[in-house]
Coordinates of C-alpha atoms in Angstrom, one line a residue:
M20 CA 0.0 0.0 0.0
I21 CA 2.8 2.4 1.0
S22 CA 4.8 1.5 -2.2
H23 CA 1.8 2.2 -4.4
Q24 CA 1.5 5.7 -3.0
Q25 CA 5.1 6.4 -3.7
R26 CA 5.0 5.4 -7.4
T27 CA 1.9 7.4 -8.4
P28 CA 3.5 11.0 -8.5
Q29 CA 6.4 9.6 -10.5
S30 CA 4.3 8.0 -13.3
S31 CA 2.1 11.1 -13.7
L32 CA 5.1 13.3 -14.1
R33 CA 6.5 11.0 -16.7
G34 CA 3.2 11.1 -18.7
L35 CA 3.2 14.9 -18.6
V36 CA 6.6 15.0 -20.0
I37 CA 5.6 12.7 -22.8
Y38 CA 2.6 14.8 -23.7
L39 CA 4.7 18.0 -23.7
F40 CA 7.0 16.3 -26.1
I41 CA 4.3 15.1 -28.5
A42 CA 2.7 18.6 -28.3
M43 CA 6.1 20.3 -29.2
A44 CA 6.7 17.8 -32.1
L45 CA 3.2 18.6 -33.6
L46 CA 3.8 22.4 -33.3
Y47 CA 7.1 22.1 -35.0
I48 CA 5.5 20.1 -38.0
L49 CA 2.7 22.5 -38.3
Y50 CA 5.2 25.5 -38.3
S51 CA 7.3 23.8 -40.9
N52 CA 4.3 23.3 -43.2
V53 CA 3.2 26.9 -42.9
L54 CA 6.7 28.1 -43.9
L55 CA 6.8 25.7 -46.8
S56 CA 3.4 26.8 -48.1
N57 CA 4.3 30.6 -47.9
N58 CA 7.4 30.0 -49.7
D59 CA 5.6 28.1 -52.5
Q60 CA 3.1 31.1 -52.9
K61 CA 5.9 33.5 -53.0
E62 CA 7.6 31.6 -55.8
S63 CA 4.5 30.9 -57.8
A64 CA 2.8 34.4 -57.5
P65 CA 4.0 37.3 -59.6
D66 CA 5.7 40.1 -57.8
I67 CA 2.7 42.7 -58.2
P68 CA 2.2 45.3 -55.5
N69 CA -1.1 45.4 -53.9
L70 CA -2.1 49.0 -54.5
S71 CA -5.5 48.7 -52.7
T72 CA -3.8 47.5 -49.5
K73 CA -1.2 50.4 -49.8
I74 CA -4.1 52.9 -50.0
E75 CA -6.0 51.4 -47.1
T76 CA -2.9 51.6 -44.7
T77 CA -1.7 55.0 -45.7
V78 CA -5.2 56.9 -46.0
P79 CA -8.1 56.8 -43.7
F80 CA -11.2 55.1 -45.1
N81 CA -13.4 58.1 -46.2
D82 CA -14.8 59.5 -49.4
S83 CA -11.3 60.7 -50.6
S84 CA -10.0 57.2 -50.3
K85 CA -12.7 55.9 -52.4
K86 CA -11.9 58.3 -55.2
I87 CA -8.3 57.4 -55.1
E88 CA -9.1 53.6 -55.2
K89 CA -11.4 54.3 -58.2
S90 CA -8.7 56.2 -60.0
V91 CA -6.1 53.6 -59.3
V92 CA -8.6 50.9 -60.8
L93 CA -9.4 53.1 -63.9
Q94 CA -5.6 53.5 -64.5
E95 CA -5.1 49.8 -64.3
K96 CA -7.9 49.2 -66.8
R97 CA -6.4 51.8 -69.1
Q98 CA -3.1 50.2 -68.9
D99 CA -4.7 46.8 -69.7
R100 CA -6.5 48.4 -72.7
R101 CA -3.2 49.7 -73.9
V102 CA -1.6 46.4 -73.8
D103 CA -4.6 44.9 -75.8
L104 CA -4.1 47.6 -78.5
D105 CA -0.4 47.2 -78.7
Q106 CA -0.7 43.3 -78.8
P107 CA -3.9 42.3 -80.8
L108 CA -5.2 38.8 -80.5
P109 CA -3.9 36.6 -83.3
N110 CA -6.2 36.1 -86.2
Y111 CA -8.2 39.1 -85.4
Q112 CA -9.9 40.5 -88.4
R113 CA -12.3 43.4 -89.4
Y114 CA -14.3 42.3 -92.2
D115 CA -13.7 45.5 -94.2
T116 CA -14.1 43.7 -97.6
E117 CA -14.0 46.0 -100.6
L118 CA -14.6 45.5 -104.3
K119 CA -11.0 45.2 -104.9
H120 CA -10.8 42.1 -102.8
I121 CA -13.4 40.1 -104.9
A122 CA -12.6 38.2 -108.1
F123 CA -15.5 37.4 -110.4
G124 CA -15.5 34.1 -112.5
I125 CA -18.1 34.5 -115.2
A126 CA -19.2 31.4 -117.2
A127 CA -19.8 32.4 -120.8
S128 CA -20.7 30.6 -124.0
S129 CA -19.2 31.5 -127.3
K130 CA -22.4 31.0 -129.1
L131 CA -24.3 33.5 -127.1
W132 CA -21.4 35.8 -126.5
N133 CA -22.6 38.7 -128.7
I134 CA -25.9 38.8 -126.9
R135 CA -25.0 38.3 -123.4
K136 CA -21.9 40.4 -123.2
Q137 CA -24.4 43.4 -123.1
Y138 CA -25.5 42.2 -119.7
I139 CA -21.9 42.1 -118.3
K140 CA -21.2 45.5 -119.9
A141 CA -24.2 47.0 -117.8
W142 CA -22.8 46.0 -114.3
W143 CA -19.0 45.7 -114.9
R144 CA -17.0 48.6 -113.7
P145 CA -13.7 48.8 -115.5
K146 CA -10.6 49.3 -113.3
E147 CA -12.8 48.7 -110.3
T148 CA -14.2 45.2 -110.6
R149 CA -11.8 42.4 -110.9
G150 CA -12.2 38.9 -112.5
V151 CA -12.3 36.9 -115.8
V152 CA -14.8 35.7 -118.3
W153 CA -14.2 32.0 -119.1
V154 CA -15.5 30.8 -122.6
D155 CA -15.4 27.5 -124.3
R156 CA -13.6 28.9 -127.3
K157 CA -12.0 32.1 -128.5
V158 CA -14.3 35.0 -129.3
A159 CA -13.9 38.3 -131.0
T160 CA -12.9 41.0 -128.5
N161 CA -12.5 44.8 -128.5
R162 CA -10.4 46.4 -125.8
Y163 CA -12.6 49.4 -125.6
E164 CA -15.9 47.6 -124.8
G165 CA -15.4 47.9 -121.1
L166 CA -15.4 44.1 -120.5
P167 CA -13.4 41.9 -118.2
E168 CA -10.4 39.8 -119.4
I169 CA -11.6 36.8 -121.6
R170 CA -9.9 33.5 -121.2
V171 CA -10.6 30.0 -122.6
S172 CA -11.3 27.4 -120.0
D173 CA -8.9 24.4 -119.6
D174 CA -9.7 21.1 -121.6
T175 CA -12.0 18.8 -119.6
S176 CA -12.1 15.9 -122.0
K177 CA -10.5 13.6 -119.5
F178 CA -13.3 13.8 -117.2
K179 CA -16.3 11.5 -117.3
Y180 CA -19.8 12.9 -118.1
T181 CA -22.8 10.5 -118.4
N182 CA -25.9 12.7 -117.9
K183 CA -28.0 12.3 -121.0
Q184 CA -29.9 15.5 -120.4
G185 CA -27.0 17.8 -119.7
S186 CA -24.0 19.1 -121.3
R187 CA -20.3 18.6 -120.8
S188 CA -19.8 22.3 -120.5
A189 CA -20.8 21.7 -116.9
L190 CA -17.4 20.2 -116.3
R191 CA -15.5 23.3 -117.4
I192 CA -17.8 25.7 -115.7
S193 CA -17.5 23.8 -112.3
R194 CA -13.8 24.4 -112.5
I195 CA -14.0 28.1 -113.0
V196 CA -13.3 29.0 -109.5
S197 CA -10.2 26.7 -109.3
E198 CA -8.9 28.2 -112.6
T199 CA -9.5 31.7 -111.5
L200 CA -7.5 30.9 -108.3
K201 CA -4.5 29.7 -110.2
L202 CA -4.2 33.1 -112.0
G203 CA -2.6 34.3 -108.8
L204 CA -4.5 37.5 -108.6
K205 CA -3.1 39.6 -105.5
D206 CA -5.1 40.6 -102.4
I207 CA -8.2 38.4 -103.2
R208 CA -10.5 37.5 -100.4
W209 CA -13.6 36.1 -102.2
F210 CA -14.3 34.4 -105.5
V211 CA -17.8 35.1 -106.9
M212 CA -19.1 32.9 -109.7
G213 CA -22.0 33.7 -112.1
D214 CA -23.3 33.2 -115.7
D215 CA -23.0 35.5 -118.6
D216 CA -26.7 36.3 -118.3
T217 CA -26.5 37.2 -114.5
V218 CA -26.3 40.9 -113.3
F219 CA -24.6 41.6 -110.1
I220 CA -25.1 44.7 -107.9
A221 CA -21.4 45.0 -107.1
D222 CA -21.8 47.2 -104.1
N223 CA -24.2 44.9 -102.5
V224 CA -21.9 41.8 -103.2
V225 CA -19.5 43.7 -101.0
R226 CA -22.1 44.4 -98.4
V227 CA -23.0 40.8 -98.1
L228 CA -19.6 39.4 -98.0
S229 CA -18.4 41.9 -95.5
K230 CA -20.4 40.1 -92.9
Y231 CA -18.3 37.0 -93.0
D232 CA -14.7 36.2 -92.1
H233 CA -12.9 35.7 -95.3
T234 CA -10.1 33.8 -93.5
Q235 CA -12.6 30.9 -92.7
F236 CA -14.3 28.4 -95.0
Y237 CA -17.5 30.0 -96.4
Y238 CA -19.7 28.9 -99.3
V239 CA -22.4 31.7 -99.8
G240 CA -25.5 31.7 -102.1
S241 CA -29.0 30.8 -102.4
A242 CA -31.4 28.2 -103.7
S243 CA -33.9 28.2 -106.6
E244 CA -37.3 29.8 -106.3
S245 CA -38.7 26.5 -107.8
H246 CA -39.5 23.9 -105.2
I247 CA -39.2 21.1 -107.7
Q248 CA -35.7 22.5 -108.8
N249 CA -34.5 22.3 -105.3
I250 CA -35.9 18.8 -104.9
F251 CA -34.3 17.6 -108.0
F252 CA -30.8 19.1 -107.3
S253 CA -30.5 20.2 -103.6
Y254 CA -31.8 22.6 -101.2
A255 CA -28.2 22.6 -99.8
M256 CA -26.9 23.9 -103.2
A257 CA -26.2 27.4 -104.2
F258 CA -27.6 27.7 -107.8
G259 CA -24.8 28.9 -110.0
G260 CA -26.9 31.2 -112.2
G261 CA -27.9 33.5 -109.4
G262 CA -24.2 33.4 -108.3
F263 CA -22.4 32.2 -105.3
A264 CA -19.3 33.2 -103.3
I265 CA -16.3 31.1 -102.0
S266 CA -13.8 32.4 -99.5
Y267 CA -10.1 32.3 -100.5
P268 CA -9.0 29.6 -98.1
L269 CA -12.0 27.4 -99.2
A270 CA -11.1 28.0 -102.9
Q271 CA -7.5 26.8 -102.1
E272 CA -8.8 23.5 -100.5
L273 CA -11.2 23.0 -103.3
A274 CA -8.5 23.4 -105.8
K275 CA -6.4 20.6 -104.2
M276 CA -9.4 17.9 -104.5
Q277 CA -11.8 19.2 -107.2
D278 CA -10.5 17.0 -110.2
R279 CA -10.7 14.0 -108.0
C280 CA -14.2 15.1 -106.8
I281 CA -15.4 15.7 -110.3
Q282 CA -14.5 12.2 -111.4
R283 CA -16.7 10.7 -108.7
Y284 CA -19.9 12.4 -109.9
P285 CA -20.2 11.8 -113.8
A286 CA -23.9 11.5 -113.6
L287 CA -24.6 14.9 -112.2
Y288 CA -26.4 17.5 -114.4
G289 CA -24.8 20.9 -114.0
S290 CA -21.7 22.6 -112.6
D291 CA -23.4 24.0 -109.4
D292 CA -24.4 20.4 -108.2
R293 CA -21.0 19.2 -108.8
M294 CA -19.6 22.2 -106.8
Q295 CA -22.0 21.3 -103.9
A296 CA -21.0 17.6 -104.0
C297 CA -17.4 18.8 -103.4
M298 CA -18.5 21.1 -100.7
A299 CA -20.2 18.1 -99.0
E300 CA -17.0 16.2 -99.2
L301 CA -15.1 19.2 -97.6
G302 CA -17.8 19.4 -95.0
V303 CA -18.8 22.9 -95.7
P304 CA -22.5 23.8 -95.7
L305 CA -24.3 26.5 -97.7
T306 CA -24.5 29.9 -96.0
R307 CA -27.9 31.3 -97.3
E308 CA -28.1 34.8 -98.6
L309 CA -31.5 35.5 -100.1
G310 CA -30.3 38.4 -102.3
F311 CA -28.7 35.9 -104.7
H312 CA -31.6 35.4 -107.3
Q313 CA -31.7 32.3 -109.6
Y314 CA -35.1 33.3 -110.9
D315 CA -36.1 29.9 -112.3
V316 CA -39.3 31.4 -113.6
Y317 CA -41.0 32.7 -116.8
G318 CA -43.0 35.8 -117.4
E319 CA -43.0 39.0 -115.5
L320 CA -40.7 39.6 -112.5
L321 CA -42.8 42.5 -111.2
G322 CA -44.4 40.2 -108.5
L323 CA -41.0 39.1 -107.2
L324 CA -39.2 42.2 -107.6
G325 CA -42.0 44.4 -106.2
A326 CA -41.9 42.5 -102.9
H327 CA -38.2 41.8 -102.5
P328 CA -37.2 40.4 -99.0
V329 CA -35.5 42.6 -96.4
T330 CA -31.9 41.8 -97.8
P331 CA -29.5 43.5 -100.1
F332 CA -30.4 42.9 -103.8
V333 CA -27.3 41.1 -105.1
S334 CA -28.0 39.5 -108.4
L335 CA -30.5 38.7 -111.1
H336 CA -30.4 35.9 -113.5
H337 CA -32.1 34.2 -116.5
L338 CA -32.5 37.6 -118.2
D339 CA -33.1 36.0 -121.6
V340 CA -36.1 33.9 -120.1
V341 CA -38.1 36.5 -118.3
E342 CA -39.6 39.6 -119.7
P343 CA -37.7 42.9 -119.6
I344 CA -38.1 44.4 -116.1
F345 CA -39.1 47.7 -117.6
P346 CA -41.9 47.4 -120.1
G347 CA -41.1 49.0 -123.6
M348 CA -37.3 48.6 -123.2
T349 CA -34.9 45.8 -124.5
R350 CA -33.5 43.6 -121.8
P351 CA -30.0 45.1 -121.7
S352 CA -31.4 48.7 -121.7
A353 CA -33.9 47.8 -118.8
I354 CA -31.0 46.5 -116.8
S355 CA -28.9 49.6 -117.6
H356 CA -31.9 51.8 -116.5
L357 CA -32.0 50.0 -113.1
L358 CA -28.5 50.3 -112.5
E359 CA -29.0 54.1 -112.7
A360 CA -31.0 54.0 -109.6
A361 CA -28.3 51.7 -108.0
K362 CA -25.7 54.4 -108.7
E363 CA -27.6 56.8 -106.4
D364 CA -28.5 54.3 -103.6
S365 CA -27.5 50.7 -104.2
A366 CA -28.2 49.7 -100.5
S367 CA -31.9 50.5 -101.0
L368 CA -32.5 49.2 -104.4
M369 CA -35.6 47.0 -104.7
Q370 CA -36.3 47.6 -100.9
Q371 CA -40.0 47.5 -100.1
S372 CA -42.0 50.0 -98.2
I373 CA -45.6 49.9 -97.3
C374 CA -48.0 52.8 -96.5
Y375 CA -51.5 53.9 -96.9
D376 CA -53.4 57.0 -98.0
S377 CA -55.9 57.5 -95.1
N378 CA -57.9 60.1 -97.1
R379 CA -58.6 57.8 -100.0
F380 CA -58.1 54.4 -98.4
W381 CA -55.4 53.3 -100.8
S382 CA -52.7 50.7 -100.1
I383 CA -49.3 51.7 -101.4
T384 CA -46.3 49.5 -101.8
V385 CA -42.9 50.8 -103.0
A386 CA -39.9 48.8 -104.5
W387 CA -37.4 51.7 -104.4
G388 CA -35.6 52.3 -107.7
Y389 CA -38.1 50.0 -109.6
V390 CA -41.8 50.3 -109.1
V391 CA -44.7 51.8 -107.1
Q392 CA -48.1 50.1 -106.8
I393 CA -51.3 51.7 -105.6
M394 CA -54.3 49.6 -104.8
R395 CA -57.9 50.6 -103.9
G396 CA -58.7 49.4 -100.4
V397 CA -56.7 48.4 -97.5
M398 CA -54.5 45.2 -97.6
S399 CA -52.4 44.2 -94.6
P400 CA -48.5 44.4 -94.8
R401 CA -48.6 40.7 -94.3
E402 CA -50.4 40.3 -97.7
L403 CA -48.4 43.1 -99.4
E404 CA -44.9 41.6 -98.6
M405 CA -46.0 38.3 -100.4
P406 CA -45.0 38.3 -104.1
T407 CA -47.9 38.2 -106.6
R408 CA -47.9 35.5 -109.1
T409 CA -47.1 37.5 -112.3
F410 CA -44.8 34.7 -113.3
L411 CA -44.9 31.1 -114.1
N412 CA -42.9 28.3 -112.7
W413 CA -39.8 26.8 -114.4
Y414 CA -41.9 24.0 -115.5
K415 CA -44.5 26.4 -117.0
R416 CA -47.3 25.4 -114.7
A417 CA -49.5 28.1 -112.9
D418 CA -49.1 26.0 -109.7
Y419 CA -48.5 28.1 -106.5
T420 CA -47.4 24.9 -104.6
A421 CA -44.3 24.7 -107.0
Y422 CA -42.7 27.8 -105.2
A423 CA -40.1 27.5 -102.2
F424 CA -41.9 30.7 -100.6
N425 CA -45.4 32.1 -100.2
T426 CA -47.2 33.8 -103.0
R427 CA -50.5 35.5 -103.6
P428 CA -52.7 35.4 -106.6
V429 CA -52.9 38.1 -109.2
E430 CA -56.0 40.3 -108.4
R431 CA -58.9 39.6 -111.1
H432 CA -61.4 42.0 -109.9
P433 CA -61.0 45.2 -111.9
C434 CA -61.4 47.4 -108.7
Q435 CA -58.4 45.5 -107.0
K436 CA -56.0 45.5 -109.7
P437 CA -52.9 47.6 -108.8
F438 CA -51.9 50.7 -110.6
V439 CA -48.2 50.3 -111.5
F440 CA -45.8 53.2 -111.7
Y441 CA -42.3 52.3 -113.0
M442 CA -39.2 54.2 -112.3
S443 CA -38.5 57.0 -114.8
K444 CA -35.4 58.9 -113.2
I445 CA -33.7 59.3 -110.0
K446 CA -31.3 62.1 -109.1
Y447 CA -29.5 63.4 -106.0
D448 CA -30.5 66.7 -104.5
R449 CA -27.2 68.0 -102.9
A450 CA -28.9 70.9 -101.2
R451 CA -31.4 68.7 -99.3
K452 CA -29.1 65.6 -99.2
Q453 CA -31.7 63.3 -100.5
T454 CA -32.6 61.4 -103.7
I455 CA -35.7 62.5 -105.8
G456 CA -37.3 59.8 -107.9
V457 CA -40.1 60.1 -110.4
Y458 CA -42.3 57.1 -111.3
Y459 CA -44.7 57.2 -114.1
R460 CA -47.9 55.1 -114.4
R461 CA -48.0 52.3 -117.0
K462 CA -51.3 53.1 -118.8
I463 CA -53.0 50.0 -119.9
R464 CA -56.7 49.3 -120.7
S465 CA -58.8 47.7 -118.0
R466 CA -62.4 46.9 -117.2
P467 CA -64.2 50.0 -115.4
C468 CA -64.4 49.7 -111.7
R469 CA -67.9 50.5 -110.0
W470 CA -66.6 51.2 -106.5
K471 CA -67.7 54.5 -105.2
M472 CA -64.3 55.5 -104.0
A473 CA -61.3 57.6 -105.4
S474 CA -59.4 56.0 -108.2
P475 CA -55.6 56.0 -108.6
E476 CA -56.2 56.3 -112.4
K477 CA -56.2 60.1 -111.8
I478 CA -52.5 59.9 -110.6
D479 CA -50.1 60.0 -113.5
A480 CA -46.8 60.2 -111.4
V481 CA -45.3 59.5 -108.2
V482 CA -42.4 61.5 -106.7
I483 CA -40.4 59.6 -103.9
L484 CA -38.1 61.6 -101.5
K485 CA -35.5 59.5 -99.7
K486 CA -32.2 60.0 -97.8
R487 CA -29.4 57.5 -98.3
D488 CA -28.5 55.2 -95.6
D489 CA -25.2 53.4 -96.5
L490 CA -25.1 51.7 -93.2
R491 CA -28.6 50.3 -93.3
W492 CA -27.2 46.7 -93.7
K493 CA -24.8 47.1 -90.7
K494 CA -28.0 47.3 -88.5
S495 CA -30.7 44.8 -87.8
P496 CA -32.8 44.2 -91.0
R497 CA -36.0 46.3 -91.1
R498 CA -38.3 47.4 -93.9
D499 CA -38.4 51.2 -94.5
C500 CA -41.2 53.3 -93.6
C501 CA -43.3 55.3 -96.0
K502 CA -45.6 58.5 -95.7
V503 CA -47.8 60.3 -98.1
L504 CA -46.9 63.9 -98.2
P505 CA -49.1 66.8 -99.4
S506 CA -49.0 67.6 -103.1
D507 CA -49.8 70.7 -105.0
K508 CA -50.8 68.7 -108.2
N509 CA -53.9 66.6 -108.3
N510 CA -52.2 64.1 -110.7
T511 CA -49.0 63.6 -108.7
M512 CA -48.6 61.8 -105.4
V513 CA -45.5 62.6 -103.2
L514 CA -44.1 59.9 -100.8
W515 CA -41.3 60.0 -98.2
V516 CA -39.5 56.8 -97.7
G517 CA -36.8 56.2 -95.1
N518 CA -35.9 54.8 -91.7
C519 CA -38.8 54.3 -89.4
S520 CA -39.0 56.6 -86.4
E521 CA -39.7 55.3 -82.9
G522 CA -43.2 53.9 -82.7
E523 CA -43.8 54.1 -86.3
I524 CA -45.4 51.2 -88.1
S525 CA -47.3 50.4 -91.4
E526 CA -50.9 51.0 -90.6
L527 CA -53.9 52.9 -91.9
Q528 CA -54.4 56.0 -89.6
I529 CA -58.0 57.2 -89.7
K530 CA -58.3 60.7 -88.8
Q531 CA -60.6 61.6 -86.0
G532 CA -64.0 62.9 -87.3
S533 CA -64.0 61.0 -90.5
S534 CA -66.7 58.5 -91.0

């Protein structure tokens, strides 16, 4: 019993020493880890002074300290911005495509050259536009005609062609982009292909292609107006007559594989479906731009052109098939007449506007630079923006289901027929900084109307006032607005066309007090 009491203090002291030793060892380990972690942070973190900490330790926290802190932050942002400007990101591009960056490849036939070269003359701008006309054999040339360079396509007899309904010329035409690339033209970003009976609005080609990064793979164009044509060929194909564009790097890739690709598709009909077959092998889809117009139709284009979609008017094809777009003119002269309007405001060419004459209850639709149509009664914008079927399908059937878009029938009732005013002249008024267009009514016989309302037949001319907006296609697409202005002459209507103001829409505004 005595010996147990003597051992107890010694054992407790020994345990206390052990606990102290263990605690000191743990503290030493923790302290070493903290030192190591601090050293790692110092080595990995950049040596940047913490300006906000310095401000907080040297200046009392008040309004002045907030201002100082904000000024420091702004200064840091400015410095960062300077660094970004001095060192731009790689591959950064401004898509500032100009006409000089585009090479046109025009497919032409020697048999039709004397007729169709007139279309090319109308839109080609010597010393501004660049490109080549590719023919199947030599044609007579005149250096003063204002035409592009003319070259004979390479021989394609080595390629197979088994389509019984088509022509072997499709083989050489399909290689025009590759052959134009091989010419080595400098500073080219895009290749645009079209036929010799295709008219391009050059400035609108530039506007459309400027939306896209020319350093990437792009295949830009549009399908046919004919639903059946799109089924026979492909909705994924850019129809060549309406024209299509290929970016430079895509043209380079195409040139590497196109001959092998052509050999794989001997049964295809044309050049544009061979092009699309090669694009499918390259994995590049069609980028749709509705301003490229194949116009696989017959008859009058009034219905289509008078209700153009809200997009730049880029091209017009099949001029030998459709009627002249201005009655009483030859086809080439009608195109030249249209391009006179394009010189004054190409961005607005064919753009539709819709307004109403509230006093006489008329519906008015304008295709700027082309035509004005006035109708008795009130038709909704939803109806007026649909093309009227003044044309026949490519297979010459009056079948409204054969189109790849909505249409409306031509009015048969004599009171509902539109009064059509074609553009006569457009000039620029420098003093008022606006264009003044004069449109005269096409006078044709029609059955009398018995409606007891004012008749547009008393109007002989329409004058349109409009200010140019070269930046309209850099903004979100919107149809222009239209207003009826007072006129001193009973036989003349005056319209204003331009950007819509806030809250402005196309509607019939009935004045208070009118019945």
